[in-house]
Amino acid sequence: MADNGNRRPDPDKGGSFKDLFAPVAGFGVTFATMFRKVQTEEYPEQKRPTQLRFHGRHQLNRHPDGLEKCVGCELCAWACPADAILVEGANNDDAAGERFSPGERYGRVYQINYLRCIFCGLCIEACPTRALTMTNEYELADDNRADLIFTKDQLLAPVLSGMLPAPHPMVEGMDERDYYLGKVTGATPAQQEWVERHDGDTTVDEPDTLPVEHQEAGQHAGEGRP
Amino acid sequence: MGIEEKLPAGFLLTTVEKVAGYMRKSSVWPATFGLACCAIEMMAVGTPDYDIARFGMERFSATPRQADLMIVAGRVSQKMAPVVRQVYDQMPEPKWVISMGVCASSGGMFNNYAIVQGVDHVIPVDIYLPGCPPRPEMLLNAILELHQHIQDSKLGVNRVEAARAAERAALEATPTHQMKGLLA
């Protein structure tokens, strides 16, 4: 052939060294990644904390003396776009020893269906007493529908130190308004004595210096407002 | 299915159950199947950030015939319901279903004529997962619940016994379409 003698080397081609590593050059990123820090969240062992305002499971808060904040007004149920909340109110009755919240009414039945709830937080906005807040807990999967309807005993905030589980009378000399003004800081000896007389198995610790609200969860801004 | 069908109930069968359960739960292949926004979170679980491959599940099967797990991710419309059922029927036994998100689990906020009020009207569901949509950790939590479920599953005569007990319980329970209140 005519052009046999003057063939020039291909300008795109590298040296023989480059040719040797050409088949594995594409793995450069792969090999380099082996020495980088792993970004994967090792979920069940190491949980990455959620944002503080993450909308998780609900919680029904308590006053510092242990009385419930929920007054059974059903505004949360009305606000719910998915009809996930069921509330039935009832009257507090001091004479019968059934006082669950300061004031006139309390939530007797409180259920949230977590297979309807879309965690939008409209119920939290609707609640006039900040009784309902959301925690950051999100592990809710279950194997049947009935267990995912949370009832009041599952939703109620834990009884912290200084609190007495309801029912018990209000702090003596205080009315409903004083509870919301933050004048109540914990259960009094008279309340403790009342509970012991009716249950006999409840003790109360020294009241904390902590403010009113449940501290570990429900950290929505403005939660402390009455 | 195999040798476990011939085994007598007892120590040998429970040992086989434990080994088989461990094998099954370690590589559950989900079907590539998403219906709505929950599917986006399901895809997020496949990313390196959450890495579903840690559970041997990175292979989202493009055909239901090679899938073990159906993650119903999103709202099931009346028109989609027969398709969901067909995909489920095409999966080989043993198969499991996670109902991901409130729409698939109960209709969620879409309580209307267009949406099936819970995919369990169409196919049996093993794990219900709340959330709208559930965050990836919630799906991983549901998968871990399912692993427990698979580990505890029975074989051979024990499976027959468990199926009979489940059927007895189902016959006594209120049918889903007759349920009232929050379960409706």
Short mmCIF file of C-alpha atoms in Angstrom, two decimals:
data_model
loop_
_atom_site.label_atom_id
_atom_site.label_comp_id
_atom_site.label_asym_id
_atom_site.label_seq_id
_atom_site.Cartn_x
_atom_site.Cartn_y
_atom_site.Cartn_z
CA MET A 1 0.00 0.00 0.00
CA ALA A 2 1.06 3.55 -0.57
CA ASP A 3 0.67 4.92 2.97
CA ASN A 4 2.30 1.97 4.70
CA GLY A 5 5.62 3.65 5.27
CA ASN A 6 4.58 6.99 6.76
CA ARG A 7 1.98 5.93 9.40
CA ARG A 8 2.25 8.23 12.39
CA PRO A 9 1.32 7.31 15.95
CA ASP A 10 -2.27 8.13 17.00
CA PRO A 11 -2.16 11.45 18.89
CA ASP A 12 -4.99 10.32 21.27
CA LYS A 13 -3.06 7.29 22.33
CA GLY A 14 -0.92 7.43 25.47
CA GLY A 15 2.18 5.50 26.20
CA SER A 16 2.38 1.82 26.94
CA PHE A 17 2.03 2.58 30.69
CA LYS A 18 -1.34 4.20 30.11
CA ASP A 19 -2.40 1.30 27.93
CA LEU A 20 -1.57 -1.10 30.71
CA PHE A 21 -3.94 0.56 33.18
CA ALA A 22 -6.65 1.55 30.72
CA PRO A 23 -8.98 -1.34 31.59
CA VAL A 24 -9.01 -0.43 35.32
CA ALA A 25 -8.73 3.34 35.03
CA GLY A 26 -12.51 3.62 35.30
CA PHE A 27 -12.34 2.11 38.76
CA GLY A 28 -10.35 5.06 40.06
CA VAL A 29 -13.39 6.56 41.73
CA THR A 30 -14.33 3.19 43.15
CA PHE A 31 -10.94 2.60 44.72
CA ALA A 32 -10.69 6.16 45.99
CA THR A 33 -14.09 5.83 47.66
CA MET A 34 -12.83 2.93 49.74
CA PHE A 35 -10.69 5.33 51.74
CA ARG A 36 -13.39 7.94 52.28
CA LYS A 37 -15.54 8.25 55.36
CA VAL A 38 -18.75 6.23 55.03
CA GLN A 39 -21.83 8.43 55.00
CA THR A 40 -24.32 5.63 55.56
CA GLU A 41 -26.52 5.86 58.62
CA GLU A 42 -26.12 2.57 60.47
CA TYR A 43 -29.78 2.76 61.35
CA PRO A 44 -30.73 0.21 63.95
CA GLU A 45 -27.42 0.52 65.81
CA GLN A 46 -26.71 4.24 65.49
CA LYS A 47 -29.72 6.42 64.96
CA ARG A 48 -29.18 9.85 63.54
CA PRO A 49 -31.21 12.28 65.66
CA THR A 50 -34.13 13.91 63.91
CA GLN A 51 -34.60 17.63 63.61
CA LEU A 52 -36.00 19.10 66.81
CA ARG A 53 -39.25 20.00 65.08
CA PHE A 54 -39.70 16.59 63.47
CA HIS A 55 -43.34 15.55 63.53
CA GLY A 56 -43.41 12.21 65.29
CA ARG A 57 -45.78 10.42 67.59
CA HIS A 58 -48.13 12.61 69.63
CA GLN A 59 -48.04 13.15 73.35
CA LEU A 60 -50.67 14.37 75.80
CA ASN A 61 -48.90 16.61 78.28
CA ARG A 62 -49.50 17.03 81.98
CA HIS A 63 -49.52 19.95 84.36
CA PRO A 64 -46.63 20.01 86.87
CA ASP A 65 -48.79 18.34 89.51
CA GLY A 66 -49.74 15.50 87.16
CA LEU A 67 -53.21 16.63 86.13
CA GLU A 68 -53.83 16.31 82.41
CA LYS A 69 -53.82 19.35 80.19
CA CYS A 70 -56.41 18.00 77.78
CA VAL A 71 -59.81 19.55 78.35
CA GLY A 72 -61.66 17.36 75.84
CA CYS A 73 -62.61 20.23 73.53
CA GLU A 74 -62.21 18.14 70.35
CA LEU A 75 -60.58 21.00 68.45
CA CYS A 76 -57.79 18.63 67.42
CA ALA A 77 -60.30 16.19 66.02
CA TRP A 78 -61.99 19.01 64.13
CA ALA A 79 -58.71 20.25 62.73
CA CYS A 80 -57.54 16.83 61.60
CA PRO A 81 -57.70 16.56 57.80
CA ALA A 82 -57.59 12.78 57.91
CA ASP A 83 -60.16 12.22 60.69
CA ALA A 84 -57.54 10.33 62.66
CA ILE A 85 -58.42 11.65 66.13
CA LEU A 86 -61.32 10.59 68.30
CA VAL A 87 -62.03 12.55 71.48
CA GLU A 88 -64.84 12.21 73.96
CA GLY A 89 -64.94 14.71 76.78
CA ALA A 90 -66.48 14.25 80.19
CA ASN A 91 -67.04 16.37 83.30
CA ASN A 92 -64.56 16.44 86.13
CA ASP A 93 -66.31 15.46 89.34
CA ASP A 94 -64.57 16.38 92.58
CA ALA A 95 -67.26 14.78 94.69
CA ALA A 96 -66.80 11.39 93.02
CA GLY A 97 -63.01 11.72 93.09
CA GLU A 98 -62.79 11.96 89.32
CA ARG A 99 -60.70 15.00 88.63
CA PHE A 100 -58.33 14.49 85.70
CA SER A 101 -57.70 18.08 84.62
CA PRO A 102 -58.08 21.51 86.18
CA GLY A 103 -61.32 23.19 85.20
CA GLU A 104 -64.57 21.72 84.10
CA ARG A 105 -63.91 19.09 81.45
CA TYR A 106 -61.32 16.45 80.60
CA GLY A 107 -60.74 14.09 77.70
CA ARG A 108 -62.22 10.76 78.75
CA VAL A 109 -61.52 8.95 75.47
CA TYR A 110 -58.57 9.99 73.37
CA GLN A 111 -57.52 7.92 70.39
CA ILE A 112 -55.25 8.63 67.45
CA ASN A 113 -55.27 6.29 64.48
CA TYR A 114 -51.71 6.25 63.21
CA LEU A 115 -52.82 4.58 59.99
CA ARG A 116 -54.75 7.77 59.15
CA CYS A 117 -52.54 10.40 60.77
CA ILE A 118 -50.38 12.23 58.26
CA PHE A 119 -48.29 14.01 60.92
CA CYS A 120 -49.21 17.45 59.58
CA GLY A 121 -49.36 19.03 63.04
CA LEU A 122 -52.68 20.85 62.55
CA CYS A 123 -53.95 19.24 65.76
CA ILE A 124 -50.99 20.75 67.62
CA GLU A 125 -51.82 24.17 66.25
CA ALA A 126 -55.46 23.74 67.17
CA CYS A 127 -54.89 22.69 70.77
CA PRO A 128 -55.79 25.62 73.06
CA THR A 129 -53.99 24.28 76.14
CA ARG A 130 -50.83 22.84 74.52
CA ALA A 131 -52.02 19.50 75.81
CA LEU A 132 -51.17 17.84 72.51
CA THR A 133 -47.62 18.06 71.21
CA MET A 134 -45.50 15.85 69.04
CA THR A 135 -42.45 13.88 70.06
CA ASN A 136 -39.56 12.89 67.79
CA GLU A 137 -40.35 9.21 68.05
CA TYR A 138 -40.99 7.60 64.68
CA GLU A 139 -40.67 3.83 65.07
CA LEU A 140 -44.31 2.91 64.74
CA ALA A 141 -44.49 -0.08 62.37
CA ASP A 142 -46.75 -2.90 63.52
CA ASP A 143 -48.37 -5.97 62.06
CA ASN A 144 -52.04 -5.16 62.53
CA ARG A 145 -54.34 -2.21 62.22
CA ALA A 146 -55.91 -2.31 65.65
CA ASP A 147 -52.62 -1.88 67.52
CA LEU A 148 -51.87 1.27 65.59
CA ILE A 149 -54.82 3.06 67.11
CA PHE A 150 -53.12 4.59 70.12
CA THR A 151 -55.30 5.13 73.15
CA LYS A 152 -55.00 7.69 75.89
CA ASP A 153 -52.80 5.59 78.16
CA GLN A 154 -50.27 5.19 75.33
CA LEU A 155 -50.33 8.86 74.43
CA LEU A 156 -50.13 10.39 77.90
CA ALA A 157 -46.79 11.88 78.93
CA PRO A 158 -44.87 9.95 81.57
CA VAL A 159 -45.35 10.93 85.19
CA LEU A 160 -42.21 12.88 85.99
CA SER A 161 -40.82 13.59 89.42
CA GLY A 162 -43.02 15.99 91.34
CA MET A 163 -46.12 14.73 89.58
CA LEU A 164 -48.96 12.55 90.76
CA PRO A 165 -50.93 10.49 88.24
CA ALA A 166 -54.49 11.73 87.74
CA PRO A 167 -57.15 11.59 89.13
CA HIS A 168 -56.58 13.79 92.14
CA PRO A 169 -57.88 17.20 93.30
CA MET A 170 -56.42 20.48 92.12
CA VAL A 171 -53.83 22.26 94.21
CA GLU A 172 -55.67 23.84 97.08
CA GLY A 173 -56.35 27.51 96.65
CA MET A 174 -55.65 27.44 92.93
CA ASP A 175 -58.17 27.69 90.16
CA GLU A 176 -57.92 26.69 86.51
CA ARG A 177 -56.42 30.01 85.50
CA ASP A 178 -53.55 29.67 87.99
CA TYR A 179 -52.52 26.41 86.30
CA TYR A 180 -52.09 28.20 83.00
CA LEU A 181 -50.29 31.12 84.65
CA GLY A 182 -47.63 28.70 85.84
CA LYS A 183 -48.36 29.16 89.54
CA VAL A 184 -48.48 25.41 90.10
CA THR A 185 -45.01 23.88 90.32
CA GLY A 186 -45.70 20.38 91.58
CA ALA A 187 -47.92 18.12 93.61
CA THR A 188 -48.62 19.30 97.13
CA PRO A 189 -48.67 17.16 100.31
CA ALA A 190 -52.44 17.49 100.43
CA GLN A 191 -52.77 16.02 96.95
CA GLN A 192 -50.35 13.25 97.84
CA GLU A 193 -52.32 12.48 100.94
CA TRP A 194 -55.51 12.34 98.87
CA VAL A 195 -53.96 9.93 96.37
CA GLU A 196 -52.60 7.72 99.14
CA ARG A 197 -56.03 7.60 100.68
CA HIS A 198 -57.56 6.49 97.37
CA ASP A 199 -54.79 4.30 95.90
CA GLY A 200 -52.26 3.85 98.65
CA ASP A 201 -49.43 2.87 96.30
CA THR A 202 -48.29 6.16 94.82
CA THR A 203 -45.38 8.19 96.04
CA VAL A 204 -44.17 11.52 94.77
CA ASP A 205 -40.58 12.66 94.51
CA GLU A 206 -39.30 16.08 95.33
CA PRO A 207 -40.47 18.57 92.72
CA ASP A 208 -37.88 19.35 90.09
CA THR A 209 -36.61 22.82 89.52
CA LEU A 210 -37.35 22.25 85.85
CA PRO A 211 -40.10 24.32 84.30
CA VAL A 212 -43.51 23.00 83.60
CA GLU A 213 -43.19 21.07 80.39
CA HIS A 214 -42.07 17.58 79.65
CA GLN A 215 -38.45 18.07 78.69
CA GLU A 216 -37.29 15.21 76.54
CA ALA A 217 -39.81 15.59 73.76
CA GLY A 218 -42.42 17.89 72.36
CA GLN A 219 -39.94 20.62 71.77
CA HIS A 220 -42.10 22.77 69.62
CA ALA A 221 -41.42 26.42 69.91
CA GLY A 222 -43.92 28.16 72.12
CA GLU A 223 -44.81 24.99 73.91
CA GLY A 224 -44.36 26.73 77.22
CA ARG A 225 -46.97 29.33 76.47
CA PRO A 226 -50.22 28.79 78.28
CA MET B 1 -41.96 -27.57 49.48
CA GLY B 2 -39.01 -29.75 50.46
CA ILE B 3 -37.65 -31.96 53.17
CA GLU B 4 -39.18 -29.85 55.95
CA GLU B 5 -42.65 -31.01 54.90
CA LYS B 6 -41.68 -34.57 55.87
CA LEU B 7 -40.12 -33.70 59.23
CA PRO B 8 -42.03 -34.45 62.42
CA ALA B 9 -42.83 -31.55 64.72
CA GLY B 10 -40.14 -31.17 67.32
CA PHE B 11 -36.52 -30.22 67.79
CA LEU B 12 -35.42 -31.03 64.21
CA LEU B 13 -38.21 -29.03 62.59
CA THR B 14 -37.71 -25.99 64.81
CA THR B 15 -34.00 -26.05 64.01
CA VAL B 16 -34.74 -26.16 60.29
CA GLU B 17 -37.23 -23.31 60.83
CA LYS B 18 -34.56 -21.18 62.49
CA VAL B 19 -32.00 -21.82 59.74
CA ALA B 20 -34.51 -21.28 56.95
CA GLY B 21 -35.83 -18.13 58.62
CA TYR B 22 -32.32 -16.75 58.94
CA MET B 23 -31.59 -17.46 55.28
CA ARG B 24 -34.87 -16.01 54.09
CA LYS B 25 -34.67 -12.81 56.08
CA SER B 26 -31.09 -12.12 55.04
CA SER B 27 -31.87 -11.50 51.38
CA VAL B 28 -35.43 -10.41 50.80
CA TRP B 29 -35.80 -9.07 47.28
CA PRO B 30 -38.40 -6.33 46.98
CA ALA B 31 -40.42 -5.86 43.83
CA THR B 32 -39.82 -2.63 41.93
CA PHE B 33 -43.19 -1.20 42.61
CA GLY B 34 -44.18 2.29 43.65
CA LEU B 35 -47.53 4.00 43.41
CA ALA B 36 -47.04 7.52 44.71
CA CYS B 37 -44.91 9.80 46.86
CA CYS B 38 -43.95 7.04 49.33
CA ALA B 39 -41.99 5.47 46.46
CA ILE B 40 -39.63 8.44 46.58
CA GLU B 41 -38.78 7.62 50.19
CA MET B 42 -38.47 3.97 49.21
CA MET B 43 -35.93 4.98 46.58
CA ALA B 44 -34.13 7.07 49.19
CA VAL B 45 -33.66 3.90 51.22
CA GLY B 46 -31.73 2.50 48.29
CA THR B 47 -29.26 5.40 48.29
CA PRO B 48 -25.89 5.16 50.08
CA ASP B 49 -27.23 7.40 52.83
CA TYR B 50 -29.48 4.65 54.19
CA ASP B 51 -28.21 1.73 52.09
CA ILE B 52 -30.79 -1.00 52.05
CA ALA B 53 -28.00 -3.28 50.76
CA ARG B 54 -26.97 -3.71 54.39
CA PHE B 55 -30.02 -5.97 54.68
CA GLY B 56 -29.37 -7.83 51.41
CA MET B 57 -32.23 -6.01 49.73
CA GLU B 58 -30.51 -3.78 47.18
CA ARG B 59 -31.77 -5.87 44.31
CA PHE B 60 -35.18 -4.38 43.58
CA SER B 61 -36.59 -7.04 41.31
CA ALA B 62 -37.98 -5.71 38.05
CA THR B 63 -40.15 -8.78 37.66
CA PRO B 64 -42.51 -9.91 40.41
CA ARG B 65 -41.57 -13.50 39.62
CA GLN B 66 -38.19 -12.98 41.30
CA ALA B 67 -39.44 -10.89 44.21
CA ASP B 68 -40.15 -11.92 47.80
CA LEU B 69 -41.39 -8.66 49.22
CA MET B 70 -43.93 -6.20 47.93
CA ILE B 71 -43.64 -2.71 49.37
CA VAL B 72 -46.95 -1.08 48.55
CA ALA B 73 -45.67 2.48 48.53
CA GLY B 74 -48.45 4.94 47.90
CA ARG B 75 -52.18 5.25 47.54
CA VAL B 76 -53.97 2.37 45.85
CA SER B 77 -56.73 3.65 43.59
CA GLN B 78 -59.69 1.47 42.70
CA LYS B 79 -58.33 1.21 39.19
CA MET B 80 -54.88 0.11 40.41
CA ALA B 81 -56.23 -2.49 42.84
CA PRO B 82 -56.50 -5.37 40.30
CA VAL B 83 -52.98 -4.59 39.10
CA VAL B 84 -51.66 -4.72 42.66
CA ARG B 85 -53.38 -8.04 43.11
CA GLN B 86 -51.94 -9.41 39.88
CA VAL B 87 -48.40 -8.38 40.78
CA TYR B 88 -48.90 -10.04 44.15
CA ASP B 89 -50.23 -13.23 42.55
CA GLN B 90 -47.23 -13.39 40.23
CA MET B 91 -44.78 -13.41 43.13
CA PRO B 92 -43.62 -16.89 44.19
CA GLU B 93 -44.14 -18.20 47.71
CA PRO B 94 -42.98 -17.35 50.32
CA LYS B 95 -43.89 -13.69 49.89
CA TRP B 96 -44.45 -10.78 52.21
CA VAL B 97 -46.11 -7.39 51.97
CA ILE B 98 -45.24 -4.12 53.68
CA SER B 99 -47.98 -1.53 53.46
CA MET B 100 -45.89 1.63 53.41
CA GLY B 101 -47.50 4.90 54.40
CA VAL B 102 -50.96 5.73 55.64
CA CYS B 103 -52.60 5.78 52.19
CA ALA B 104 -51.71 2.17 51.47
CA SER B 105 -52.48 1.11 55.03
CA SER B 106 -55.91 2.67 55.47
CA GLY B 107 -56.56 5.24 52.76
CA GLY B 108 -55.05 7.95 54.93
CA MET B 109 -56.50 11.36 54.35
CA PHE B 110 -58.03 10.23 51.06
CA ASN B 111 -61.28 8.91 52.42
CA ASN B 112 -63.11 9.03 49.10
CA TYR B 113 -64.52 6.87 46.34
CA ALA B 114 -61.32 6.75 44.29
CA ILE B 115 -58.99 5.21 46.86
CA VAL B 116 -59.05 1.70 48.30
CA GLN B 117 -59.32 2.16 52.06
CA GLY B 118 -56.34 0.02 52.89
CA VAL B 119 -54.49 -2.35 50.60
CA ASP B 120 -55.42 -5.18 52.96
CA HIS B 121 -58.80 -5.18 51.22
CA VAL B 122 -56.92 -6.57 48.21
CA ILE B 123 -53.86 -8.48 49.48
CA PRO B 124 -52.76 -9.77 52.89
CA VAL B 125 -50.42 -7.32 54.65
CA ASP B 126 -47.67 -8.38 57.04
CA ILE B 127 -46.40 -5.02 58.29
CA TYR B 128 -48.26 -1.72 58.43
CA LEU B 129 -46.09 1.38 58.41
CA PRO B 130 -47.58 4.77 59.36
CA GLY B 131 -46.25 8.07 58.07
CA CYS B 132 -47.01 10.44 55.24
CA PRO B 133 -44.58 9.60 53.78
CA PRO B 134 -42.57 7.57 56.31
CA ARG B 135 -38.98 8.71 56.60
CA PRO B 136 -36.40 6.17 55.36
CA GLU B 137 -35.58 5.11 58.91
CA MET B 138 -39.24 4.24 59.40
CA LEU B 139 -39.12 1.94 56.37
CA LEU B 140 -35.94 0.34 57.68
CA ASN B 141 -37.72 -0.14 61.00
CA ALA B 142 -40.61 -1.83 59.19
CA ILE B 143 -38.14 -4.05 57.33
CA LEU B 144 -36.55 -5.06 60.64
CA GLU B 145 -40.01 -5.87 62.00
CA LEU B 146 -40.57 -7.97 58.91
CA HIS B 147 -37.26 -9.76 59.49
CA GLN B 148 -38.51 -10.72 62.93
CA HIS B 149 -41.73 -11.90 61.32
CA ILE B 150 -39.82 -14.01 58.77
CA GLN B 151 -37.51 -15.44 61.44
CA ASP B 152 -40.53 -16.57 63.44
CA SER B 153 -42.37 -18.10 60.48
CA LYS B 154 -43.26 -21.78 60.70
CA LEU B 155 -42.59 -24.70 58.35
CA GLY B 156 -44.12 -28.10 57.69
CA VAL B 157 -46.68 -29.30 60.23
CA ASN B 158 -46.07 -26.21 62.36
CA ARG B 159 -47.01 -24.05 59.40
CA VAL B 160 -50.24 -25.98 58.88
CA GLU B 161 -51.02 -25.52 62.56
CA ALA B 162 -50.23 -21.78 62.41
CA ALA B 163 -52.35 -21.36 59.27
CA ARG B 164 -55.31 -23.11 60.92
CA ALA B 165 -54.99 -20.90 64.00
CA ALA B 166 -54.79 -17.78 61.82
CA GLU B 167 -57.88 -18.85 59.89
CA ARG B 168 -59.82 -19.52 63.09
CA ALA B 169 -58.88 -16.07 64.37
CA ALA B 170 -59.80 -14.47 61.04
CA LEU B 171 -63.21 -16.13 61.01
CA GLU B 172 -63.96 -14.85 64.50
CA ALA B 173 -62.69 -11.34 63.82
CA THR B 174 -64.89 -8.58 62.46
CA PRO B 175 -64.50 -8.26 58.69
CA THR B 176 -62.69 -5.13 57.63
CA HIS B 177 -65.68 -3.81 55.71
CA GLN B 178 -67.87 -4.07 58.80
CA MET B 179 -65.47 -2.29 61.11
CA LYS B 180 -66.63 0.95 62.63
CA GLY B 181 -64.98 3.96 64.22
CA LEU B 182 -61.30 4.57 63.62
CA LEU B 183 -60.80 1.10 62.16
CA ALA B 184 -63.21 1.76 59.28
#
